[in-house]
Amino acid sequence: MTSFGLAVIGAGYWGPNLIRNAMATPELRVEWLCDLDEGRARAVLGHYSTVRATDSYERVLADPAVQAVAIATPAGTHAALVRAALEAGKHVLVEKPLTPTYAEGERLVALAAEKRLTLMLDHTFCYTPAVRKIRELIRSGEVGEVRFVDSVRINLGLVQPDVDVLWDLAPHDLSILDFVLPPDVRPVAVAAHASDPIGAGRPCLAYLTLWLSSGAMAHVHVNWLSPTKIRTYVIGGSRRTIVWDDVNPAQRVSVYDRGVDLTAADPDTRRAALISYRTGDVVVPALPEREALRGVMSEFAAAIKEGRAPLTDGESGLRVLALLEAAGQSIDNDGKRIELGGGFGQ
Amino acid sequence: MTSFGLAVIGAGYWGPNLIRNAMATPELRVEWLCDLDEGRARAVLGHYSTVRATDSYERVLADPAVQAVAIATPAGTHAALVRAALEAGKHVLVEKPLTPTYAEGERLVALAAEKRLTLMLDHTFCYTPAVRKIRELIRSGEVGEVRFVDSVRINLGLVQPDVDVLWDLAPHDLSILDFVLPPDVRPVAVAAHASDPIGAGRPCLAYLTLWLSSGAMAHVHVNWLSPTKIRTYVIGGSRRTIVWDDVNPAQRVSVYDRGVDLTAADPDTRRAALISYRTGDVVVPALPEREALRGVMSEFAAAIKEGRAPLTDGESGLRVLALLEAAGQSIDNDGKRIELGGGFGQ
Amino acid sequence: MTSFGLAVIGAGYWGPNLIRNAMATPELRVEWLCDLDEGRARAVLGHYSTVRATDSYERVLADPAVQAVAIATPAGTHAALVRAALEAGKHVLVEKPLTPTYAEGERLVALAAEKRLTLMLDHTFCYTPAVRKIRELIRSGEVGEVRFVDSVRINLGLVQPDVDVLWDLAPHDLSILDFVLPPDVRPVAVAAHASDPIGAGRPCLAYLTLWLSSGAMAHVHVNWLSPTKIRTYVIGGSRRTIVWDDVNPAQRVSVYDRGVDLTAADPDTRRAALISYRTGDVVVPALPEREALRGVMSEFAAAIKEGRAPLTDGESGLRVLALLEAAGQSIDNDGKRIELGGGFGQ
Amino acid sequence: MTSFGLAVIGAGYWGPNLIRNAMATPELRVEWLCDLDEGRARAVLGHYSTVRATDSYERVLADPAVQAVAIATPAGTHAALVRAALEAGKHVLVEKPLTPTYAEGERLVALAAEKRLTLMLDHTFCYTPAVRKIRELIRSGEVGEVRFVDSVRINLGLVQPDVDVLWDLAPHDLSILDFVLPPDVRPVAVAAHASDPIGAGRPCLAYLTLWLSSGAMAHVHVNWLSPTKIRTYVIGGSRRTIVWDDVNPAQRVSVYDRGVDLTAADPDTRRAALISYRTGDVVVPALPEREALRGVMSEFAAAIKEGRAPLTDGESGLRVLALLEAAGQSIDNDGKRIELGGGFGQ
């Protein structure tokens, strides 16, 4: 089997997960773990690893055994690191968010296209069995028309030094939304409210409202200050409603045949007659237990090999940036509704 | 013991609960159940009751044995029914919302004051052991400064003919907020978004954001279309965080000694050093199992007897109306932030 | 509609539930609530009831308007009360356990047969939508062969003055087992262990093991001292496994297509090859929300009217007594396995 | 820091966990992973490890760089492998159960003592923060006198080729019991029932009853066939009751101030007056998130270094064996109560 030489950049919170999963992926050959603090990289590798640690990104990019890099550094460094990698001819897997601004992200996507290199976003949740199943349920029509989406992602989280809660957590919710919605249903406007009740200097909790092209509404609640961990994603459909509870491993995804229907549109009929309630069974589909990052790594390797766009490509990263930027703009304008451009960019 | 003669008005969804609890309250003497459909009133009373059914509100109001009425009719009828009762010299307990407009409500409150009659709102949740405990925890200072409030009240609910989801469900969340917050912390502005994805002709799901005078933010999510029932109220404080999960009778209220603190304000110190995390114990206070409506009835009787304002008086009903009206105004203006007047009215 | 005159005997813990449900049953006409303490009966009826209170059982039995009695008194009084009622020509609904000994119960069943009167056990749980569904799933073959049954019924319960935890709680588990098992699968032996760690003078927790005629094993855990309430009934089958969690109203019954199969019986094949695991979907069937006692009352009225055995007839009460007696015998003999006679009597 | 050279024996289900945790323990220096199938050992190590794979146990034992072995092979092989290691002068950490018979285990414990080598059992659960906390709560007197213990450990488990469900799962429950009970409270007798409803050739579900020297009863339910995973350990005490729910990471241990008390022993007082109910708060103690095996490895290294008995020493392994043997004997004798000898051995 051909394998690609990979360097992981960043030995902080997420890097160790990337390197562990990369090492378990036969199509990848891990060459380096690079961190500004070489000692931290060594500590992550431990005493028994043949992977090399370094603090020199230049050395990594100069190594012809390296065909690809996986970047897990603070968001503010992404633009420069991705650009350097692409210019050195390396394929790139990068943590979300792609960059702190849409404009920077757009330039990277263009550069990758020009260089015919893979630029992939680590939208990890899109590779969970739960999200794969949800996408399948929606795109197969089983859910019917999407009527509402409600996502809650709250926990006692690390107050990040460089990003607010919106840029830290909402990329998960937004990339999942991007991934599971039917291709013809897209966000058209955003409003957001945020609060910093501890004086951290940046929002620690935020609420986003998204209007979709279908007329439906999606809502996201992200919060770093909650003492309980809740990760619930509800997708209400005209035929079924999906509830994904990610902290309940015994029953992550439930598909409810319950809902409210308008059974007729006859304006002469009395309203009460028009509404009916379904209270059918709930089905909990069996899902494999599989680490999502394993799927990220396989997809990265496969996209490189096949020269095709990965499932979570640079464009998906840009769509998330467009939403984040618009949300930030709304926060700065008292929750004003911000329309998204055709390409969601401006 | 002196007892007050009571008539219950409305034998629909909630009336049977009122009458059952009133009958169990020694200070009340139930005289009538009144409904436009007398047969429905009879059916609610059953074959073994000495309480009389009638379809004549006039007859009830004319009955000198009746000192008080409890009104559980559609919201649109409240103004006329409450007014008539007050003018007939009867004390009034009325379902939420008090009236469909703040202006109408204001006139009723004024009338009750003028007549020196009790006008009480059935803000039922304020009489649950859970909410009583939460109020006590906040007002005693145990929670510290309130940093955020997040309430979710979603279920497969009856799509109401005369009110939208906001006016149907949010009065619960807003009256609880009014009840538990320290007296000096009040809402100062509101924004709201709503959606009617089934074409019911009125919002079936809504999100409210409230700015409090302390600078904190409160958020309410109400939804008639959810296949699962969630009723969670989180009050994040600087010392403790309360999580009230009303669908978990074994553990309704949990008090978390978990949170994020800014431990110093020294601007020269690095930011990271300023933030610390508490991950202490959780305490689940023992709460009595007591039906809230029993407490409503006792308070109504006691307020009449003592000639004092009940815990959930007309003013509290007005404060809820002010919030609902402002929220509606925000919905009609793309989620614009609406400032509340000094008295929250206009 | 013909209706039967009913008297409820006993105004203690359960009597109020009986009378409330009887009053809501059109086929029944509640005449009396009888208790040795007439004041208690009056208190249960409240100030608004036309039902009469009495402390005279004789007067009730002498009343020709009474065709049936529902007995909710301490177990030790059942034999005399049931006998008197039958001899007075009244149909009888009686709380579990039928009597404190099998022999007494047998005489009552014989007397009812002789008098051609209905003798019905209030095995309430058999009338819940959950147990009806479970019986249907088993008897339709959907569950396959029953491999094991495990029931846990623990709570902080009232330490009863006249019965131990076995006779207080296990009748529920045993009557449910009797009700849902296929008719050809019957208990053939019992063993039990019990403990009285608080010195109450009678067992406060007990474990029962039952051997079924099919070779499968059933187990029951009852406990008055548990601070948490658990009511879980698992029925493992060769095709499906049912988990009934009675304290989870949102998901009482779950049907798992998960299990272990022996896929071949070839003795030459290696054992490991013979075993396979199914990890299919879980289905949560929609169940109506219906109070079980309403069903008890309807069935009682219908059995009287149609002159047929009720679903939970005296024989079912006897089968439960046989198991309880054998369990008690085992407890007294260090957990010795006690074989049940053909009729489970001996 | 002095470190000990370690070889892990067995690259099956548990071996990879041992090696991963050993590698993360600074006091240990992992030298070998040994498996009869060297390819399997290599696969576990992966492509990036400096740890050597071998299929030669002799070679491992002959290596002077190896001071200790950690044995994770099928139970039937333990006696020979442990003996060989001890005779080669190596310290031993071994999976539960120590050996398939008490007699074999006893000889190994004697041999280790004679050789002055550490013989430690991998009773993993004893090193979880939850069990450490429970032990502390019991031994500090906070729980009061232990009144009952009830453990449920059921799941869809691998039907093991060489051991039944009792020897596979119950060692967990029994070693935890051994670990947390006060030193003066010991099992004195055992009874057990088991069933093999799928024809696997060995029990797939079993129930154990243990009588403790204090008069209290403990009960264990183990089951390989359950579609749901339940791991609940309840320890009822005279002052508090502990509920440990190991599948609920957000609330593993709950301490209930709820229970039943006998408040007086006056034989002249009426019984009802003697019983009272406490329904106080529940406290959920904060527990660190720490992998138990990390603690196992640290304790193993520390015991070797300090020349002391580890927390879960050979004697604790023998006490578990005594219980398992007695339980098996009971199963073979229709659930007969089997008395344990003074040393629990014979």
Short mmCIF file of N, CA and C in Angstrom, two decimals, chain A residues 294-338:
data_model
loop_
_atom_site.label_atom_id
_atom_site.label_comp_id
_atom_site.label_asym_id
_atom_site.label_seq_id
_atom_site.Cartn_x
_atom_site.Cartn_y
_atom_site.Cartn_z
N ARG A 294 -10.31 8.70 13.32
CA ARG A 294 -9.83 7.64 12.43
C ARG A 294 -10.40 7.88 11.02
N GLY A 295 -11.67 8.24 11.00
CA GLY A 295 -12.31 8.54 9.72
C GLY A 295 -11.74 9.78 9.06
N VAL A 296 -11.40 10.77 9.87
CA VAL A 296 -10.78 11.99 9.32
C VAL A 296 -9.48 11.61 8.61
N MET A 297 -8.68 10.80 9.28
CA MET A 297 -7.38 10.44 8.72
C MET A 297 -7.53 9.61 7.44
N SER A 298 -8.45 8.67 7.44
CA SER A 298 -8.67 7.86 6.23
C SER A 298 -9.13 8.73 5.07
N GLU A 299 -10.05 9.66 5.38
CA GLU A 299 -10.56 10.52 4.31
C GLU A 299 -9.46 11.42 3.77
N PHE A 300 -8.61 11.91 4.67
CA PHE A 300 -7.49 12.77 4.23
C PHE A 300 -6.59 11.98 3.28
N ALA A 301 -6.22 10.78 3.71
CA ALA A 301 -5.34 9.96 2.88
C ALA A 301 -6.02 9.63 1.54
N ALA A 302 -7.30 9.30 1.59
CA ALA A 302 -8.01 8.90 0.36
C ALA A 302 -8.14 10.08 -0.59
N ALA A 303 -8.43 11.27 -0.04
CA ALA A 303 -8.58 12.45 -0.90
C ALA A 303 -7.27 12.77 -1.60
N ILE A 304 -6.17 12.65 -0.85
CA ILE A 304 -4.85 12.88 -1.46
C ILE A 304 -4.61 11.88 -2.59
N LYS A 305 -4.86 10.62 -2.26
CA LYS A 305 -4.56 9.56 -3.21
C LYS A 305 -5.40 9.69 -4.48
N GLU A 306 -6.68 9.99 -4.28
CA GLU A 306 -7.60 10.02 -5.41
C GLU A 306 -7.66 11.40 -6.08
N GLY A 307 -6.91 12.35 -5.51
CA GLY A 307 -6.92 13.69 -6.10
C GLY A 307 -8.29 14.33 -6.13
N ARG A 308 -9.10 14.04 -5.16
CA ARG A 308 -10.46 14.59 -5.14
C ARG A 308 -10.65 15.46 -3.88
N ALA A 309 -11.74 16.23 -3.89
CA ALA A 309 -12.03 17.04 -2.72
C ALA A 309 -12.44 16.13 -1.57
N PRO A 310 -11.93 16.39 -0.38
CA PRO A 310 -12.40 15.60 0.77
C PRO A 310 -13.83 16.01 1.14
N LEU A 311 -14.47 15.18 1.93
CA LEU A 311 -15.85 15.46 2.35
C LEU A 311 -15.95 16.82 3.04
N THR A 312 -14.95 17.16 3.82
CA THR A 312 -14.96 18.46 4.49
C THR A 312 -13.80 19.27 3.94
N ASP A 313 -14.07 19.84 2.78
CA ASP A 313 -13.00 20.52 2.05
C ASP A 313 -12.88 21.98 2.47
N GLY A 314 -11.98 22.68 1.81
CA GLY A 314 -11.78 24.09 2.12
C GLY A 314 -13.05 24.90 1.98
N GLU A 315 -13.86 24.56 0.99
CA GLU A 315 -15.11 25.29 0.78
C GLU A 315 -16.02 25.17 1.99
N SER A 316 -16.06 23.99 2.58
CA SER A 316 -16.91 23.81 3.77
C SER A 316 -16.36 24.66 4.91
N GLY A 317 -15.04 24.76 4.96
CA GLY A 317 -14.43 25.62 5.97
C GLY A 317 -14.81 27.08 5.74
N LEU A 318 -14.85 27.49 4.47
CA LEU A 318 -15.22 28.87 4.15
C LEU A 318 -16.68 29.16 4.51
N ARG A 319 -17.55 28.18 4.26
CA ARG A 319 -18.97 28.41 4.58
C ARG A 319 -19.13 28.61 6.08
N VAL A 320 -18.35 27.87 6.85
CA VAL A 320 -18.39 28.06 8.31
C VAL A 320 -17.86 29.45 8.67
N LEU A 321 -16.78 29.87 8.05
CA LEU A 321 -16.23 31.21 8.34
C LEU A 321 -17.24 32.30 8.02
N ALA A 322 -17.96 32.13 6.91
CA ALA A 322 -18.94 33.16 6.53
C ALA A 322 -19.98 33.31 7.62
N LEU A 323 -20.41 32.18 8.17
CA LEU A 323 -21.42 32.22 9.23
C LEU A 323 -20.85 32.84 10.51
N LEU A 324 -19.64 32.47 10.84
CA LEU A 324 -19.02 33.01 12.06
C LEU A 324 -18.83 34.52 11.94
N GLU A 325 -18.35 34.95 10.79
CA GLU A 325 -18.15 36.39 10.60
C GLU A 325 -19.45 37.16 10.70
N ALA A 326 -20.48 36.62 10.05
CA ALA A 326 -21.78 37.30 10.09
C ALA A 326 -22.33 37.31 11.51
N ALA A 327 -22.12 36.23 12.23
CA ALA A 327 -22.59 36.17 13.63
C ALA A 327 -21.88 37.23 14.46
N GLY A 328 -20.58 37.35 14.26
CA GLY A 328 -19.82 38.35 15.01
C GLY A 328 -20.32 39.76 14.70
N GLN A 329 -20.60 39.99 13.41
CA GLN A 329 -21.13 41.28 12.98
C GLN A 329 -22.47 41.56 13.66
N SER A 330 -23.30 40.54 13.78
CA SER A 330 -24.60 40.70 14.42
C SER A 330 -24.42 41.02 15.91
N ILE A 331 -23.51 40.32 16.55
CA ILE A 331 -23.25 40.59 17.97
C ILE A 331 -22.84 42.05 18.17
N ASP A 332 -22.01 42.53 17.25
CA ASP A 332 -21.55 43.91 17.37
C ASP A 332 -22.65 44.91 17.06
N ASN A 333 -23.78 44.43 16.51
CA ASN A 333 -24.87 45.34 16.14
C ASN A 333 -26.15 44.96 16.86
N ASP A 334 -26.04 44.64 18.15
CA ASP A 334 -27.23 44.40 18.98
C ASP A 334 -28.13 43.28 18.48
N GLY A 335 -27.54 42.31 17.80
CA GLY A 335 -28.35 41.18 17.37
C GLY A 335 -29.04 41.39 16.03
N LYS A 336 -28.62 42.41 15.30
CA LYS A 336 -29.19 42.68 13.97
C LYS A 336 -29.09 41.45 13.06
N ARG A 337 -30.10 41.21 12.27
CA ARG A 337 -30.07 40.13 11.30
C ARG A 337 -29.14 40.49 10.15
N ILE A 338 -28.18 39.62 9.89
CA ILE A 338 -27.19 39.87 8.83
C ILE A 338 -27.45 38.91 7.68
#
